[in-house]
Short mmCIF file of C-alpha atoms in Angstrom, two decimals:
data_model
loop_
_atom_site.label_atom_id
_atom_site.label_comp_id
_atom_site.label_asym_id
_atom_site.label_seq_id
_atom_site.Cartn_x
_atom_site.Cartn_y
_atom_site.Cartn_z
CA UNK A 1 0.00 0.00 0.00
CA UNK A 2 1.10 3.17 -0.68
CA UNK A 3 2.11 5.60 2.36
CA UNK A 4 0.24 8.57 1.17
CA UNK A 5 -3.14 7.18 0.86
CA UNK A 6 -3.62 6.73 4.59
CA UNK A 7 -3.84 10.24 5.06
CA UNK A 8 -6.87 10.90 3.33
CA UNK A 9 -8.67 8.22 6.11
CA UNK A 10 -6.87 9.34 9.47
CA UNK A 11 -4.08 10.89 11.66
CA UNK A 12 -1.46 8.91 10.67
CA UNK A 13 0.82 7.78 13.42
CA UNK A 14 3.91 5.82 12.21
CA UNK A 15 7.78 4.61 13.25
CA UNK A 16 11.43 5.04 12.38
CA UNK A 17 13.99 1.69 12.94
CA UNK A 18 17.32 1.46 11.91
CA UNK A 19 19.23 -2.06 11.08
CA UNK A 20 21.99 -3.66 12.76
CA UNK A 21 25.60 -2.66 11.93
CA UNK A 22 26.76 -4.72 9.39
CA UNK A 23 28.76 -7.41 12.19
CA UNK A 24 25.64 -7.87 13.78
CA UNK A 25 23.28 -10.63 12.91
CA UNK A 26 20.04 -8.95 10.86
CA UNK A 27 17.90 -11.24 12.91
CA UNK A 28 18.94 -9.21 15.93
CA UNK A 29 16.50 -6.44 14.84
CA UNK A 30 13.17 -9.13 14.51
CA UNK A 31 12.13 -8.78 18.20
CA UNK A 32 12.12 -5.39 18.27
CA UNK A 33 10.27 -5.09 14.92
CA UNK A 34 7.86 -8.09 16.76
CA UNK A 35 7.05 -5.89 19.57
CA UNK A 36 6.77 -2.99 17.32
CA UNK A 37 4.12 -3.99 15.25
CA UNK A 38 1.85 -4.84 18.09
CA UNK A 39 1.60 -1.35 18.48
CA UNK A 40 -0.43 -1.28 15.00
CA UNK A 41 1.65 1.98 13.87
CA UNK A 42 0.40 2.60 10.12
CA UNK A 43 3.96 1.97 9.06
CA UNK A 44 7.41 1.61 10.24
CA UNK A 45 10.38 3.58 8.16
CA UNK A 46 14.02 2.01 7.57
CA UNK A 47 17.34 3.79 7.77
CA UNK A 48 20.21 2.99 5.42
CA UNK A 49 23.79 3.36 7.04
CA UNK A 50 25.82 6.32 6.84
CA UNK A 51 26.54 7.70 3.69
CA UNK A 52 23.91 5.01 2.01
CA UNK A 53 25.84 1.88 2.84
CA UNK A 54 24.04 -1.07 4.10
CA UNK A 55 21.08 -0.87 1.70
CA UNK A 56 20.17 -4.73 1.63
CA UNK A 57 19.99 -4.59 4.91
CA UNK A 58 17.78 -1.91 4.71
CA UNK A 59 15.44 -4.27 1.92
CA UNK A 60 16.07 -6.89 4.48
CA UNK A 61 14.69 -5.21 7.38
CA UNK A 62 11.45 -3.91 5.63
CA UNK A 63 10.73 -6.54 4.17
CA UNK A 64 10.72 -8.71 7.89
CA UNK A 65 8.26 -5.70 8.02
CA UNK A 66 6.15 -6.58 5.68
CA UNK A 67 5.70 -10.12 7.00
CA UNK A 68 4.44 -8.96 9.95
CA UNK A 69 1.36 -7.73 8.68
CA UNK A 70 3.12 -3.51 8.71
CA UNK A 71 3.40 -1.08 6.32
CA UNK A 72 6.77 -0.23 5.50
CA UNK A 73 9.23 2.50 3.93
CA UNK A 74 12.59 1.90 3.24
CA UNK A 75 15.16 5.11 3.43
CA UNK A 76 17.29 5.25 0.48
CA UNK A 77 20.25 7.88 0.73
CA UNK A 78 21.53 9.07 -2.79
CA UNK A 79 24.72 10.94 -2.11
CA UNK A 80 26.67 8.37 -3.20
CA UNK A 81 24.81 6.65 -5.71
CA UNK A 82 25.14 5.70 -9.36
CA UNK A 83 22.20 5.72 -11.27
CA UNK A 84 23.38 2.13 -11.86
CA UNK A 85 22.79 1.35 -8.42
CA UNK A 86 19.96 3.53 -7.60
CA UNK A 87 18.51 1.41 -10.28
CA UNK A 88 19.88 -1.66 -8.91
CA UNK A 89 18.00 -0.48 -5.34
CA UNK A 90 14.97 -0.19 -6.88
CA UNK A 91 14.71 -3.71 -8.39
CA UNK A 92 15.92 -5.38 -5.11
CA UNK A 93 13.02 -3.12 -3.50
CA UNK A 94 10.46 -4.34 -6.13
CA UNK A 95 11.43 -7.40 -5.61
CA UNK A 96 10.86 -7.47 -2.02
CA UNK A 97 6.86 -5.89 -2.53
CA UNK A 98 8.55 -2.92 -0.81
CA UNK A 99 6.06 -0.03 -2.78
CA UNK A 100 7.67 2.91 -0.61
CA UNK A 101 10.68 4.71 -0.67
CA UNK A 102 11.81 7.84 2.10
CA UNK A 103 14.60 10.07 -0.99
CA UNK A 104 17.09 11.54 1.22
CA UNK A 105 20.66 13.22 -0.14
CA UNK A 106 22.15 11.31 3.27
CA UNK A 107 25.16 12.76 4.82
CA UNK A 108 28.81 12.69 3.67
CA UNK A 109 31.54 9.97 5.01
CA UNK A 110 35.05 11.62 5.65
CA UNK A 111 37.62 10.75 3.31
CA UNK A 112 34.58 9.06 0.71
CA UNK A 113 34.02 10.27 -3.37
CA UNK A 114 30.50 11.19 -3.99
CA UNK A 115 29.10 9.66 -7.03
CA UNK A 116 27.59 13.17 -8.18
CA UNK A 117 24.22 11.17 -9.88
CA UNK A 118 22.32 12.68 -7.51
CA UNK A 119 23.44 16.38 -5.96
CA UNK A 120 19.90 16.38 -4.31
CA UNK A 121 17.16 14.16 -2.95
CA UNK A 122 14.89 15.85 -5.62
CA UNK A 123 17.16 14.53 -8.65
CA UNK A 124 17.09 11.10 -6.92
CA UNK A 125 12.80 11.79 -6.94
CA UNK A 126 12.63 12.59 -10.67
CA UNK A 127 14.67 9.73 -11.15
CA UNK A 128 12.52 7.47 -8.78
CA UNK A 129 9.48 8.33 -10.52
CA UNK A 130 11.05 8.66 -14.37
CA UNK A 131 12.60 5.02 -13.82
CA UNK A 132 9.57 3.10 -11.20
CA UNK A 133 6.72 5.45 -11.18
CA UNK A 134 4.64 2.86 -9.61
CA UNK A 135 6.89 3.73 -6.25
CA UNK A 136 5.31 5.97 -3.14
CA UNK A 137 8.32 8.78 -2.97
CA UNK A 138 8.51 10.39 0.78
CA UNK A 139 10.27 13.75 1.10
CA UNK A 140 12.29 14.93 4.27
CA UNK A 141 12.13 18.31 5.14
CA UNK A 142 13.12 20.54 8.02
CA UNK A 143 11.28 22.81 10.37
CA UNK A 144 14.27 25.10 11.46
CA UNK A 145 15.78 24.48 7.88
CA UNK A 146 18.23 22.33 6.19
CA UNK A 147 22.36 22.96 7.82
CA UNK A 148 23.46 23.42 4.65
CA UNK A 149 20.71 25.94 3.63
CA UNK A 150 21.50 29.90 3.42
CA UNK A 151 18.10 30.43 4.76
CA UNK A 152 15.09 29.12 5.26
CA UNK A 153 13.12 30.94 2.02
CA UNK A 154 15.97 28.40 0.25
CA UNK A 155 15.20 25.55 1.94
CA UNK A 156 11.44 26.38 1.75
CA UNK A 157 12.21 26.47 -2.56
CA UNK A 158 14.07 23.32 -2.69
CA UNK A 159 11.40 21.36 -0.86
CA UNK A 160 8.66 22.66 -3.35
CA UNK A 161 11.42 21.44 -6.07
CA UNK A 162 11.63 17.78 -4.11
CA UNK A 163 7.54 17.99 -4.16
CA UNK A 164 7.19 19.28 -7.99
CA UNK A 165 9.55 16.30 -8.43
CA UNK A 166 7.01 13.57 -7.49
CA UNK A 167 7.47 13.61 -3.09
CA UNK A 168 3.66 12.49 -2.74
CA UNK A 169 3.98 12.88 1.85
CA UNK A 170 6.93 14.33 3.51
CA UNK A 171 8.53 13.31 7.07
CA UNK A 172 10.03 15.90 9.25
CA UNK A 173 13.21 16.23 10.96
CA UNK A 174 13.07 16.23 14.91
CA UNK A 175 12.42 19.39 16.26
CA UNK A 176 11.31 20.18 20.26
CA UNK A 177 9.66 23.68 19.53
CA UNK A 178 6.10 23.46 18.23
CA UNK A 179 5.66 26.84 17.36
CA UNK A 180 8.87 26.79 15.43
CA UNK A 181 6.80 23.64 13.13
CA UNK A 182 3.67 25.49 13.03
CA UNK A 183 5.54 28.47 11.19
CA UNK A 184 7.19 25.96 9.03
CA UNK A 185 3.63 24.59 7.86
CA UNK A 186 2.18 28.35 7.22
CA UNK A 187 5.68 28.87 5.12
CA UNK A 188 4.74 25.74 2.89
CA UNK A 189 1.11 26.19 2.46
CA UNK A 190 2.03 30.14 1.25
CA UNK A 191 5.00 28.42 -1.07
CA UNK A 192 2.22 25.88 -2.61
CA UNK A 193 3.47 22.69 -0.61
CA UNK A 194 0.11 20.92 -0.43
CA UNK A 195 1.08 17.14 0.30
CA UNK A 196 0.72 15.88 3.89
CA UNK A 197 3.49 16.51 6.05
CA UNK A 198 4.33 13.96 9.14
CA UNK A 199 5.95 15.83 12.09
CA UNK A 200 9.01 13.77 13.58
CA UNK A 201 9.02 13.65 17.43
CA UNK A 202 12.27 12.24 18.83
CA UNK A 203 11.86 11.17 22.09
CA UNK A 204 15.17 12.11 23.86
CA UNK A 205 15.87 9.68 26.96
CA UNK A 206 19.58 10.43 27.93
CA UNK A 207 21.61 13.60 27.70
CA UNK A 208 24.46 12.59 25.61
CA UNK A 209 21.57 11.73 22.77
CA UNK A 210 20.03 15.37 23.12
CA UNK A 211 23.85 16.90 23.10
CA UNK A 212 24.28 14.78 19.79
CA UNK A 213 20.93 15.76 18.02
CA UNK A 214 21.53 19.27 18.41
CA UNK A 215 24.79 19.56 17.14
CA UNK A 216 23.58 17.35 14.21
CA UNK A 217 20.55 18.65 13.46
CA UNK A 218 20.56 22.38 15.13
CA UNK A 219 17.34 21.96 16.85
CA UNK A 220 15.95 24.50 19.23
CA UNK A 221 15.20 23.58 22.64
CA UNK A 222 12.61 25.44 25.03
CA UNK A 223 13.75 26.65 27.73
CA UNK A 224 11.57 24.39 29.72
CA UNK A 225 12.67 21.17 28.00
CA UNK A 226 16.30 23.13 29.19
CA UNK A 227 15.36 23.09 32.30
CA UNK A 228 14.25 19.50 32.80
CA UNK A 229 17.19 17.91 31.28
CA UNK A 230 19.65 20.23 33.43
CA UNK A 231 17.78 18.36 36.82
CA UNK A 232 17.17 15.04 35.66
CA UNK A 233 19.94 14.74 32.78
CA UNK A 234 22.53 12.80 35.28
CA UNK A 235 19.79 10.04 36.29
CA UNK A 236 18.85 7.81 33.59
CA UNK A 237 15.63 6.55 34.77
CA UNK A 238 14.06 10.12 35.10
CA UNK A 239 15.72 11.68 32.13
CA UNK A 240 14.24 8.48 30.10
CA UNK A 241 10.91 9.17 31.49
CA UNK A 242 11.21 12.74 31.03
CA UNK A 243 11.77 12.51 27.55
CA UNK A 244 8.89 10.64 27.20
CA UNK A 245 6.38 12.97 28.88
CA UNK A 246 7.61 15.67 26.12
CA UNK A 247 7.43 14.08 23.41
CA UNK A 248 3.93 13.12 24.42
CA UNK A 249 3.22 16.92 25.36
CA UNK A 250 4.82 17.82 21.87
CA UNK A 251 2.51 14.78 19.99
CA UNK A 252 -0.96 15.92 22.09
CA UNK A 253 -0.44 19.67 21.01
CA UNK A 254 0.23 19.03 17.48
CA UNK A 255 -2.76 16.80 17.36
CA UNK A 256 -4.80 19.21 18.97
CA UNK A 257 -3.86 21.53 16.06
CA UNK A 258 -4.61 19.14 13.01
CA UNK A 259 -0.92 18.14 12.05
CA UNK A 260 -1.41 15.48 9.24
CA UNK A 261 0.53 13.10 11.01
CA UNK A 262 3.33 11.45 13.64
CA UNK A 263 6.78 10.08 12.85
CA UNK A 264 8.21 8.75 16.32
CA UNK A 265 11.64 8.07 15.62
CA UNK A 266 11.90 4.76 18.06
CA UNK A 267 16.10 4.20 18.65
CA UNK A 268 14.69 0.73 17.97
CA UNK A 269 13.22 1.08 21.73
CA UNK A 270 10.36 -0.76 21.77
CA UNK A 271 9.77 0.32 25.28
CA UNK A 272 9.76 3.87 24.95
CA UNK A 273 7.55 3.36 21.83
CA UNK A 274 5.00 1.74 23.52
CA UNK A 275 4.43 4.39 26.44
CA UNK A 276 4.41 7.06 23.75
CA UNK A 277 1.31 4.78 21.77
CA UNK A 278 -0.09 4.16 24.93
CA UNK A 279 -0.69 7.94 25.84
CA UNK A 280 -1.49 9.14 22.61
CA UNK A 281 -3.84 6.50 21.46
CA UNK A 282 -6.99 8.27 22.26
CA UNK A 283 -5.80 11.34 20.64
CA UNK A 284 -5.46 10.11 17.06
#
């Protein structure tokens, strides 16, 4: 089934799972995906490693997915594809009844050549839907706007190029500051960015995870989600359940306010992924 049609019938309210590293047994990843799908998400999303590698993994994983009864999307990172092997990708992902792919430009190893196929995740869309137009294309965008963007009017143009380009849904990157989303959305809707747009809610349980996401990503945090992670940061158990009353304060307010849809991003944590369902069940 494709991704996109859901919206049209509900709230949709979906995961994010990454696979194993490459020494680690695939099968590793099953019980999580086990407990996962007893949470009836309307699909569950699946990251390909750094810089794109690990991509039949990636099939691997989604299509375990699949089996299960879920709805599944399957990340594929272009930076450092060929269109040899983008095309490649796609036949191992028709192969696998995989119908949904998540376009991303991924981020850049050290020290590794890009191919220079696909400069952005909207090439790598055209291409997706020149080559396999029967594939559901997901777009990423970004709240607070891209890193790499000059501003955010840029970023705002380049994801109504990734949309002209065949993105039929797109998935946010985290963000902690609701209003800061909200302002996003009013941006698209004045740029012409009419497909549904999922909101991604990371729930942050430790404080060396929230120190990493901001320097990655740039996100804002609220003074009050400052606060709370400066007295329970050092004690795992209350910064873990901290984390996961935001991120169900951040999910109840944007439901409140219509938002299309919610993209938890799980750290394969089935447990945290569950209490976050649990509370927000009602809501959707």
């Amino acid at each position: 089934m494709h991704t996109n049609e859901l919206f049209a019938k509900k709230t949709v309210f979906s995961f994010e799972v990454f696979p194993p590293k490459r020494d680690i047994p695939v099968e590793t990843v099953y019980p999580t995906l086990a407990e996962l799908s007893k949470l009836h998400p309307d699909f569950i999303s699946v990251t390909c490693g750094a810089g794109g590698t690990g991509g039949n993994r990636t099939v691997e994983v989604a299509a375990h997915i699949k089996a299960l009864g879920c709805e599944t999307a399957a990340h594929m990172p272009c930076i450092y594809l060929t269109e040899e092997s983008a095309l490649q990708n796609l036949k191992e992902l028709k192969e696998a009844g995989i119908e949904n792919i998540l376009a991303l430009r991924g981020d850049e190893v050290p020290g590794r050549e890009r191919a220079h196929a696909f400069e952005h995740a909207s090439d790598l869309v055209a291409f997706i839907k020149e080559k396999e137009p029967d594939f559901n294309v997901i777009g990423a965008c970004y709240p607070e706007g891209h890193t790499e963007a000059k501003t955010l009017a840029a970023d705002i143009r380049n994801l109504k190029t990734k949309v002209d380009a065949g993105a039929s849904e797109l998935i946010s990157q985290l963000f902690f500051d609701n209003a800061l989303f909200y302002r996003f959305l009013e941006r698209c809707e004045i740029a012409g960015i009419n497909v549904p747009i999922e909101a991604g809610i990371m729930p942050v349980t430790n404080k060396a995870q929230i120190e990493r996401m901001v320097t990655l990503c740039g996100a804002t945090l609220p003074i009050k989600f400052q606060r709370a992670i400066a007295k329970y940061g050092d004690t795992p158990e209350s910064m873990r359940d901290i984390g996961i009353a935001y991120a169900v304060d951040q999910i109840a307010d944007l439901l409140a306010n219509g938002v299309d849809g919610i993209h938890v991003y799980t750290m394969n944590n089935p447990y945290i992924a569950k209490k976050i369902a649990e509370a927000v069940k009602t809501l959707l």
